[in-house]
Coordinates of C-alpha atoms and ligand atoms in Angstrom, one line a residue:
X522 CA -7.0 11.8 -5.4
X523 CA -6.3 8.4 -7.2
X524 CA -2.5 8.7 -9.3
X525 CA -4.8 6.9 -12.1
X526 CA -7.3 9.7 -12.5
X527 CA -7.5 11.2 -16.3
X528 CA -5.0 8.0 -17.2
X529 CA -5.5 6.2 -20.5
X530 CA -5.1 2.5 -19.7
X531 CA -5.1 -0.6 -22.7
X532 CA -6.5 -3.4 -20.3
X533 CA -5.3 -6.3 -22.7
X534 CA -6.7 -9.8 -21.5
X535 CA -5.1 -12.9 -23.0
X536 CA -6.5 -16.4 -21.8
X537 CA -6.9 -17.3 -18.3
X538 CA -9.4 -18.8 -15.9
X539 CA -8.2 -15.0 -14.4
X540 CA -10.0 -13.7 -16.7
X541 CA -12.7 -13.4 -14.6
X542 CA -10.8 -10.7 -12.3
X543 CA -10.0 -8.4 -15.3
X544 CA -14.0 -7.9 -15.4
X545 CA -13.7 -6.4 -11.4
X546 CA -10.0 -5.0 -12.5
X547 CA -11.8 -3.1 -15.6
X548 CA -14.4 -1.8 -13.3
X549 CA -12.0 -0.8 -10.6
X550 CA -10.1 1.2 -13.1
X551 CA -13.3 3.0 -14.1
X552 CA -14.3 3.7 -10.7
X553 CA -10.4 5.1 -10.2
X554 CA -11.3 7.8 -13.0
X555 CA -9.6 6.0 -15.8
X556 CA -10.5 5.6 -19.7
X557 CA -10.5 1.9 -20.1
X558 CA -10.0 0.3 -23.7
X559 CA -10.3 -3.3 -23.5
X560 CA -8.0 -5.6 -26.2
X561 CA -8.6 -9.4 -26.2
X562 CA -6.8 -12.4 -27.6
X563 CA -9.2 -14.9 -29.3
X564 CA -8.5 -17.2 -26.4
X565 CA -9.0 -14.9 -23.9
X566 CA -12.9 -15.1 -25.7
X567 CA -13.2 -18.6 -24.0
X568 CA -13.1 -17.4 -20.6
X569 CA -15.0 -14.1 -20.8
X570 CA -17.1 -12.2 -23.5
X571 CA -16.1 -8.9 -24.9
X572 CA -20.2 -8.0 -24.1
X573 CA -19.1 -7.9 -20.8
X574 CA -15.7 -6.3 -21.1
X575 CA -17.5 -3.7 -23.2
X576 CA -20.9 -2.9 -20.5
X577 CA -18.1 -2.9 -18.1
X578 CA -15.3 -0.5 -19.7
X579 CA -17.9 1.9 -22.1
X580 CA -16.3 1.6 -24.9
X581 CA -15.8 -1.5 -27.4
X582 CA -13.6 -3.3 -27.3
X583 CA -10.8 -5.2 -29.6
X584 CA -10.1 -8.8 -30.6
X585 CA -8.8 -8.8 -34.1
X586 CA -5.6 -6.8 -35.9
X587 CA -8.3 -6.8 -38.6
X588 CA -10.2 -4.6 -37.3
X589 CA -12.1 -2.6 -39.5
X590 CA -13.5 0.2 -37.6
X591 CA -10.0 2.0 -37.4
X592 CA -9.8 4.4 -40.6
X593 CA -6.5 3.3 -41.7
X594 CA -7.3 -0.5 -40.2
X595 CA -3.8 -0.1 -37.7
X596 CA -5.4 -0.6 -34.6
X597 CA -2.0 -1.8 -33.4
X598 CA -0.5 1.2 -33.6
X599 CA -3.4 3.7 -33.1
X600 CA -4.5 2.1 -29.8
X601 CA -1.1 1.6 -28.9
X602 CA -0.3 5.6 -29.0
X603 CA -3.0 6.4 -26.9
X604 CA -2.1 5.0 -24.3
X605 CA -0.7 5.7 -20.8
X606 CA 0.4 1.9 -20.3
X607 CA -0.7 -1.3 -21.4
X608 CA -1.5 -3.9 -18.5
X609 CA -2.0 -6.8 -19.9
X610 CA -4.2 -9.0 -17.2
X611 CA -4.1 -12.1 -17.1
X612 CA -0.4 -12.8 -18.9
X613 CA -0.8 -16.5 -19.8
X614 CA 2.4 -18.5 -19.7
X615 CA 2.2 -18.5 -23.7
X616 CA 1.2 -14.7 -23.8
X617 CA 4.6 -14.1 -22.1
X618 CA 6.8 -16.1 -23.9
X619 CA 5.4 -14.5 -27.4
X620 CA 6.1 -10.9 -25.9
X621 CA 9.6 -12.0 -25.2
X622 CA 10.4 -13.5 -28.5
X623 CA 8.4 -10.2 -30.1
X624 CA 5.8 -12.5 -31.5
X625 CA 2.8 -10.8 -33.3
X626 CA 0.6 -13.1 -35.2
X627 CA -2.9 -11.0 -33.4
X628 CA -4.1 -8.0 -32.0
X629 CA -3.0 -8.0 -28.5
X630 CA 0.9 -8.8 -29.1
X631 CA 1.2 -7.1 -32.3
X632 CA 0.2 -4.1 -30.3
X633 CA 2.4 -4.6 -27.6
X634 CA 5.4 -5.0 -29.8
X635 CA 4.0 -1.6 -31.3
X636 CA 4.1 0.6 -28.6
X637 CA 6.7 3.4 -28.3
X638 CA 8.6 1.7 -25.4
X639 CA 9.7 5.0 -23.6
X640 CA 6.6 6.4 -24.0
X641 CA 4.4 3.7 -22.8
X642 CA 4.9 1.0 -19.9
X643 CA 4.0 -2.2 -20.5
X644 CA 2.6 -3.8 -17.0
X645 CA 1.7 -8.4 -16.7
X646 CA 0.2 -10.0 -14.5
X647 CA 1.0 -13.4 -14.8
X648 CA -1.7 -16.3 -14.1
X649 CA -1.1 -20.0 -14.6
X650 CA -0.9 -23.0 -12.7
X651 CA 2.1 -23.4 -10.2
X652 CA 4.0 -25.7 -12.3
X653 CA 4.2 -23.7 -15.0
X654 CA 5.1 -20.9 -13.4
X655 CA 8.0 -22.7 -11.3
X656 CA 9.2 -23.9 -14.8
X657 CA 12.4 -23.0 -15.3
X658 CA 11.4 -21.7 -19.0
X659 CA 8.7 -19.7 -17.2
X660 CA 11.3 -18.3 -14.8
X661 CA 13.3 -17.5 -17.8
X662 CA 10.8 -15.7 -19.2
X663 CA 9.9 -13.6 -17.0
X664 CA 13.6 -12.5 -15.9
X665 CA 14.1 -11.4 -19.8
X666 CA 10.9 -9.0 -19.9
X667 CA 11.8 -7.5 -16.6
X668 CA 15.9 -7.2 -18.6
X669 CA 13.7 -5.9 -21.6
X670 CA 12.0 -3.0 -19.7
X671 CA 8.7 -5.1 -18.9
X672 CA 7.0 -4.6 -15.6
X673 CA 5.9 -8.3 -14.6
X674 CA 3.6 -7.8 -11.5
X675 CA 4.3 -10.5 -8.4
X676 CA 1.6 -13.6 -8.3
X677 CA -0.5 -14.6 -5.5
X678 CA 0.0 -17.7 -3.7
X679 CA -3.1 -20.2 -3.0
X680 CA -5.8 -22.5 -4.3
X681 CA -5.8 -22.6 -8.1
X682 CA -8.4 -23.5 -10.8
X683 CA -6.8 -27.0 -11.6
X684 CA -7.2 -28.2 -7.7
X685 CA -3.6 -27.3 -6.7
X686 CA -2.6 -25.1 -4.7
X687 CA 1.2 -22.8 -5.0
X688 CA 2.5 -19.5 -6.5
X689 CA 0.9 -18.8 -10.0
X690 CA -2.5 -17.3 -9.3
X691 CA -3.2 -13.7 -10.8
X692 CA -3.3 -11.0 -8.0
X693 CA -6.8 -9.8 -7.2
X694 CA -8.4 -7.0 -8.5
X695 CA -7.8 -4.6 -5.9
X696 CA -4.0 -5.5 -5.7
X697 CA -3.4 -4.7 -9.5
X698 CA -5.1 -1.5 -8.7
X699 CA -2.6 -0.3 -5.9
X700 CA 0.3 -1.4 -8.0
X701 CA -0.8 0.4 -10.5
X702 CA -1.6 3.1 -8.3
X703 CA 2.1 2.8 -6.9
X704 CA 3.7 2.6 -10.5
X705 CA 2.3 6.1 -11.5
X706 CA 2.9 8.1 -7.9
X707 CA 5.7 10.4 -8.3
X708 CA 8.6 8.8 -6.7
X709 CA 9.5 11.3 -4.2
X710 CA 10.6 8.9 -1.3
X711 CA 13.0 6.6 -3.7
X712 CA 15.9 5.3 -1.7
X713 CA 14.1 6.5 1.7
X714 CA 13.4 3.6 4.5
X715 CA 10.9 4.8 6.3
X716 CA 9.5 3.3 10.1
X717 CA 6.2 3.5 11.5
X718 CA 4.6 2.9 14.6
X719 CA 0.6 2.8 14.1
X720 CA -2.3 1.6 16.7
X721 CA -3.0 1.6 20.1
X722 CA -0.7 -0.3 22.3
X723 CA -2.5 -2.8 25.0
X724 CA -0.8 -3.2 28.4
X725 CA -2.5 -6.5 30.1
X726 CA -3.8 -6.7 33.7
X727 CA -4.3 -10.1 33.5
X728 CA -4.6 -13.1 31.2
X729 CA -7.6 -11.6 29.6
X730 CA -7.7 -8.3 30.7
X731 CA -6.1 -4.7 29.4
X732 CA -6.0 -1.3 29.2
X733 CA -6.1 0.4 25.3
X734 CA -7.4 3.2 23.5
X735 CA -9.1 3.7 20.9
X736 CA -6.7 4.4 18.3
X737 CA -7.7 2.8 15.5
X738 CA -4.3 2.7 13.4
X739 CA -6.1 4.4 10.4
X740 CA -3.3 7.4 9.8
X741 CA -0.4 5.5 10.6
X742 CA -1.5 2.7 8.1
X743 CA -2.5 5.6 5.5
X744 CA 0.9 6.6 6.2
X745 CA 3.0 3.8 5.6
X746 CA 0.9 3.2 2.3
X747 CA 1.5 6.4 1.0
X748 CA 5.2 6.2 1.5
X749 CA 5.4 3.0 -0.3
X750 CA 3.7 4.9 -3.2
X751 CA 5.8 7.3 -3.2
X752 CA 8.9 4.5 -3.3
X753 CA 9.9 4.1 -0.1
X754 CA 11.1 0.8 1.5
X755 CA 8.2 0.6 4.7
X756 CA 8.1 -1.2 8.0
X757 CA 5.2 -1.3 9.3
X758 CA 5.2 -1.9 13.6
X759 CA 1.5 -2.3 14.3
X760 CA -0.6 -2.4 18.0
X761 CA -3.9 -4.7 18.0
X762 CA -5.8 -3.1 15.0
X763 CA -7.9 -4.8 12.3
X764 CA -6.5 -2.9 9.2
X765 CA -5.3 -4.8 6.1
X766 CA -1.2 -4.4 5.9
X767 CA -1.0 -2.2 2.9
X768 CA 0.8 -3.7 -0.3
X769 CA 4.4 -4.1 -0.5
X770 CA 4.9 -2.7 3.2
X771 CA 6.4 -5.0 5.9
X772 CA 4.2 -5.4 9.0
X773 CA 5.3 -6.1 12.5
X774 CA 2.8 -6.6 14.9
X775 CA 3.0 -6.1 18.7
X776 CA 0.6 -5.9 21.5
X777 CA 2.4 -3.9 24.3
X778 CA 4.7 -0.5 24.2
X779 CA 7.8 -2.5 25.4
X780 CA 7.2 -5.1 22.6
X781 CA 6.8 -1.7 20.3
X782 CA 9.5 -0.6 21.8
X783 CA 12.1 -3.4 20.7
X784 CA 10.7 -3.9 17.3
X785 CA 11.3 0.0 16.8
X786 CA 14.7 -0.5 18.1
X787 CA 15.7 -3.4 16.0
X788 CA 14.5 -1.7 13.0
X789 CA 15.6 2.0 13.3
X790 CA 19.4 1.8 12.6
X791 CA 18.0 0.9 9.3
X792 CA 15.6 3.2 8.9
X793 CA 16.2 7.4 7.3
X794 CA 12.4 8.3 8.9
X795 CA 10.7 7.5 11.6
X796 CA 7.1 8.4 11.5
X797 CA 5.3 7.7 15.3
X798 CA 1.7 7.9 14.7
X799 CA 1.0 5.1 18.1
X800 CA -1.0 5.9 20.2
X801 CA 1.1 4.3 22.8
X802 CA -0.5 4.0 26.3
X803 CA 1.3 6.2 29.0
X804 CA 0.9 4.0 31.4
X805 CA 1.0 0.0 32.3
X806 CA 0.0 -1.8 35.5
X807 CA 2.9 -2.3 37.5
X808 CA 2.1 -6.4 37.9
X809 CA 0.7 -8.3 35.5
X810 CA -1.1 -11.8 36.8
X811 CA -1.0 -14.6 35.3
X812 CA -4.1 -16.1 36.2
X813 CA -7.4 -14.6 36.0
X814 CA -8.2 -12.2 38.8
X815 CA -11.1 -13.1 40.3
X816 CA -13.9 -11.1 41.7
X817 CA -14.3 -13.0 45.3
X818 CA -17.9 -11.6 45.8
X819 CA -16.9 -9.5 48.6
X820 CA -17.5 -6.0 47.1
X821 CA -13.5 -5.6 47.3
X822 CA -11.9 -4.6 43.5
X823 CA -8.2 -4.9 42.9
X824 CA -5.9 -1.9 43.5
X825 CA -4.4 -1.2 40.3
X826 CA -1.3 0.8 40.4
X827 CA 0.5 2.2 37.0
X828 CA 4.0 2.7 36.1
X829 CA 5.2 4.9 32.8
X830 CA 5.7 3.1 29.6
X831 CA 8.7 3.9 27.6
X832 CA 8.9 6.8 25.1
X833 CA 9.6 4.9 21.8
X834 CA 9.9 8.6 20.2
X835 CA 11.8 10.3 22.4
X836 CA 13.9 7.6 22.5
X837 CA 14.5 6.8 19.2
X838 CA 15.5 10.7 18.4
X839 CA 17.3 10.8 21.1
X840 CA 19.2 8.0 20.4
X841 CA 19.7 9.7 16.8
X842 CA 20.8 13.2 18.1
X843 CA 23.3 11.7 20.5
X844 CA 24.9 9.4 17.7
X845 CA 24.5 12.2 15.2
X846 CA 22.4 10.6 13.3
X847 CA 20.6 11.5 10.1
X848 CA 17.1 9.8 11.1
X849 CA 14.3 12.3 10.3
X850 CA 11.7 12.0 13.4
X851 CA 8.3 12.4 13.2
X852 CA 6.5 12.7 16.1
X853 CA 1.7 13.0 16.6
X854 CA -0.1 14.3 19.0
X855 CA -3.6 13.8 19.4
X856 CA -5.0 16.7 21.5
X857 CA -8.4 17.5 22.7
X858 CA -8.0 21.6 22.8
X859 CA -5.1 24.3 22.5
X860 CA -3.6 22.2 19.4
X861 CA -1.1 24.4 18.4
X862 CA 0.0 25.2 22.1
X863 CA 0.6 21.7 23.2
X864 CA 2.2 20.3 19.2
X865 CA 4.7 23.0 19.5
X866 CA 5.2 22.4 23.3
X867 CA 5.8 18.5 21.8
X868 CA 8.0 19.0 19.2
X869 CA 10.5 20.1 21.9
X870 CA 9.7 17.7 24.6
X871 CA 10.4 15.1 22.2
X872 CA 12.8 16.5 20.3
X873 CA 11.6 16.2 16.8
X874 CA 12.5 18.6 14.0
X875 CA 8.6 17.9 12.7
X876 CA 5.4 17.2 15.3
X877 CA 1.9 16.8 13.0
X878 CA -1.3 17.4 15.7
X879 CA -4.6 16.3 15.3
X880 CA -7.8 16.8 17.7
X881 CA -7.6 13.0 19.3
X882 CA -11.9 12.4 20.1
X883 CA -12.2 14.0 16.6
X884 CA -9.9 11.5 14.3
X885 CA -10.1 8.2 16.6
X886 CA -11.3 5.6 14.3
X887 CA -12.3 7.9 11.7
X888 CA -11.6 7.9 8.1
X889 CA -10.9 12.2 8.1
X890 CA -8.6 14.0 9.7
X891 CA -7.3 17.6 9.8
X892 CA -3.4 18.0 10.9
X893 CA -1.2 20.8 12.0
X894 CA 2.1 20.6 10.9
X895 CA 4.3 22.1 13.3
X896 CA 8.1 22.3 13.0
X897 CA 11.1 25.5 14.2
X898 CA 9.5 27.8 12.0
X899 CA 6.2 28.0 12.6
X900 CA 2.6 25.9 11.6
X901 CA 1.0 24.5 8.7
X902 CA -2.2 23.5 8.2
X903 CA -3.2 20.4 5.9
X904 CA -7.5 21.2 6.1
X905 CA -9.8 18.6 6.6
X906 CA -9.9 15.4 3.9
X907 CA -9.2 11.2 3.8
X908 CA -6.5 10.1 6.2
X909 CA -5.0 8.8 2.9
X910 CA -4.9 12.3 0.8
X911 CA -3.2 13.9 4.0
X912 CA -1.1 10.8 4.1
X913 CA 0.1 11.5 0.8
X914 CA 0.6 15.2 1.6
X915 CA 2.3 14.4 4.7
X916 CA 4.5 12.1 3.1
X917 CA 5.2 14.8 0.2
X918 CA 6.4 17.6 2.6
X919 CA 8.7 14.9 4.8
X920 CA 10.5 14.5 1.0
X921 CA 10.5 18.1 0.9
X922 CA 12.1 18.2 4.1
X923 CA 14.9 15.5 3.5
X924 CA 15.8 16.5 -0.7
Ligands
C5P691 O1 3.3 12.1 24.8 P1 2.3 11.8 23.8 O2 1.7 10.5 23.9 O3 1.2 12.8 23.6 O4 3.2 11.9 22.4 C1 2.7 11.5 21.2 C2 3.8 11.2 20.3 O5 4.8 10.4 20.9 C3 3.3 10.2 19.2 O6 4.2 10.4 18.1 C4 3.5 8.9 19.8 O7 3.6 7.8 18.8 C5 4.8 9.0 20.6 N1 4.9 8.2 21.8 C6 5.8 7.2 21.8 N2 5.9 6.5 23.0 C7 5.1 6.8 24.1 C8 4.2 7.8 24.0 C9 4.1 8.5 22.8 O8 6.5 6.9 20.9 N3 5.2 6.1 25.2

């Protein structure tokens, strides 16, 4: 379930071309299971209407401090209490520099300045053109609100409304919604640098041929998300899948099991978990061409023969054990039958205090999963539900596990 769900959120819009991506943020919100009350500056009206802000959110919405429809005509401070946090999306340049100087001359920043500031986060998302957000008085700016308590979002890089193109842009819709996501999980992973494998690896024959699987990198993705929610510094090593890198995780990608291999090892000794959700192939031919091979028409095929890929788990925790290390290892195992047999039988193979199994033809490429939690003492089950909600549970027991 979304950390927004039941959430009261002040969506305040001051003016931006951006504007037009509060409309999709305010309807992404609503979709998330959150009350939506809309607040706009009068310029903010020049680039979208409150008609729409209002059909969007379901309830009206605010432009003036004057507003008569509040009893004792404080909207400033009654919307203000109500509120889980205020995101205020787009943050013009000017928008900014009146929150810092605790300007309050309408609605919007009167309201800010307002809320009870233990009680209620006050989330920007800048948006302006690239020079004025490289301005030094810009800069300023925004290292001031973060000082004051003020949590200024990042800004995406790319073409911008004026013709030029740098840093300045707002975020997209759907990236304000996972760090707002992220900024209400419970923080259970804080301090905790977690690696994870995730994927299929591919082991060429030739130039343009391979052996896979068909992993499709869902869990292990799901996985590193979750533990960035949950505060976590993630690294991200990645086999040939077509998954979006979650937000605010660091993505390696690699093709083979020896290229996963050394971009485990260079990132473990900084790592406190390892999580190995790969599905990392057992086997790679023994040769690899490097030309094409090519069929000569006389019914012959090529004799293939296999050697063992590494073990990047077994490995890694044995690497740990033998250096008395602290890394917590966790290891998968995708099973067609006898699950609970052949995870426990695993978990000591391996030598990982915690093995999760899942029924392999059952969860490849899926968005479900069920998992078996197996560990010294016995199994637990997480039933069947999203990849990402037993992601998130996953996750939760691992900080169990380490507190
Ligand atoms: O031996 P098996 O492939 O069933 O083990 C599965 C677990 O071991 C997973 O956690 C997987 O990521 C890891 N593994 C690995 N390197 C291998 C094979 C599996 O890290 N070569």
């Amino acid at each position: 379930m979304s950390t927004l769900a039941g959430k009261h959120i002040v969506l305040g819009l001051s003016g931006g071309v951006a504007a037009f991506k509060s409309a999709e943020l305010c309807r992404a919100l609503v979709k998330a299971g959150v009350t939506v009350q809309v607040v706009m500056t009068e310029a903010a009206e020049h680039f979208m209407t409150a008609v729409t802000m209002q059909a969007l959110s379901g309830r009206p919405v605010y432009t003036s401090q004057w507003d008569p429809r509040e009893a004792n005509n404080m909207a400033h401070i009654n919307l203000s209490r109500e509120a889980d946090a205020i995101v205020v999306a787009p943050a013009s340049a000017d928008f900014m520099s009146k929150l810092l100087h605790g300007g309050a001359d309408e609605l919007l920043s009167l309201m800010c300045l307002a809320r009870p500031i233990d009680k209620v986060p006050l989330i920007v998302a800048p948006a302006m053109n690239r020079e004025m957000w490289s301005n030094p008085a810009t800069q300023r700016n925004v290292a001031q609100l973060k000082a004051d308590g003020v949590h200024v979002l990042d800004v995406g890089q790319g073409d911008q409304a004026c013709g030029e193109t740098g840093d300045g842009r707002m975020l997209e819709a759907e990236e304000i919604l996972e760090d707002l996501m992220a900024f209400f999980a419970p923080k259970r992973m804080a301090g905790q640098r977690v690696l994870v494998t995730a994927g299929p690896t591919y082991e060429a024959i030739d130039p343009v041929r391979g052996i896979t699987n068909l992993s499709s990198g869902k869990m292990g993705f799901a996985i590193a998300r979750a533990a960035r929610m949950a505060g976590a510094e993630v690294t991200l090593v990645a086999g040939p899948v077509h998954l979006a890198t979650p937000r605010g995780v660091q993505r390696i990608d690699v093709r083979s099991a020896r290229q996963m291999l050394d971009a485990v090892l260079a990132g473990v000794d900084d790592a406190s978990v390892f999580v190995a959700t790969a599905a990392v192939a057992d086997w790679r031919p023994d040769t690899q061409a490097d030309q094409k091979i090519k069929k000569d028409g006389s019914g012959q095929t090529p004799a293939l023969r296999f050697v063992e890929n590494p073990d990047i788990l077994a490995t890694v925790a044995a690497s740990s054990r033998a250096r008395s290390g602290d890394l917590f290892c966790v290891g998968f195992a995708a099973e067609s039958h006898d699950l609970l047999a052949h995870a426990t039988a695993k978990r000591i193979r391996k030598g990982v205090p915690l093995l999760v199994g899942n029924i392999g033809p059952a969860t490849f490429g899926q968005d479900d999963n069920a998992l078996l939690l197996v560990d010294d003492a016995g199994a637990r089950e997480l039933p069947h539900g999203s990849k990402q909600d037993l992601a998130v549970q996953l996750i939760d027991d691992i900080a169990r596990r380490l507190s």
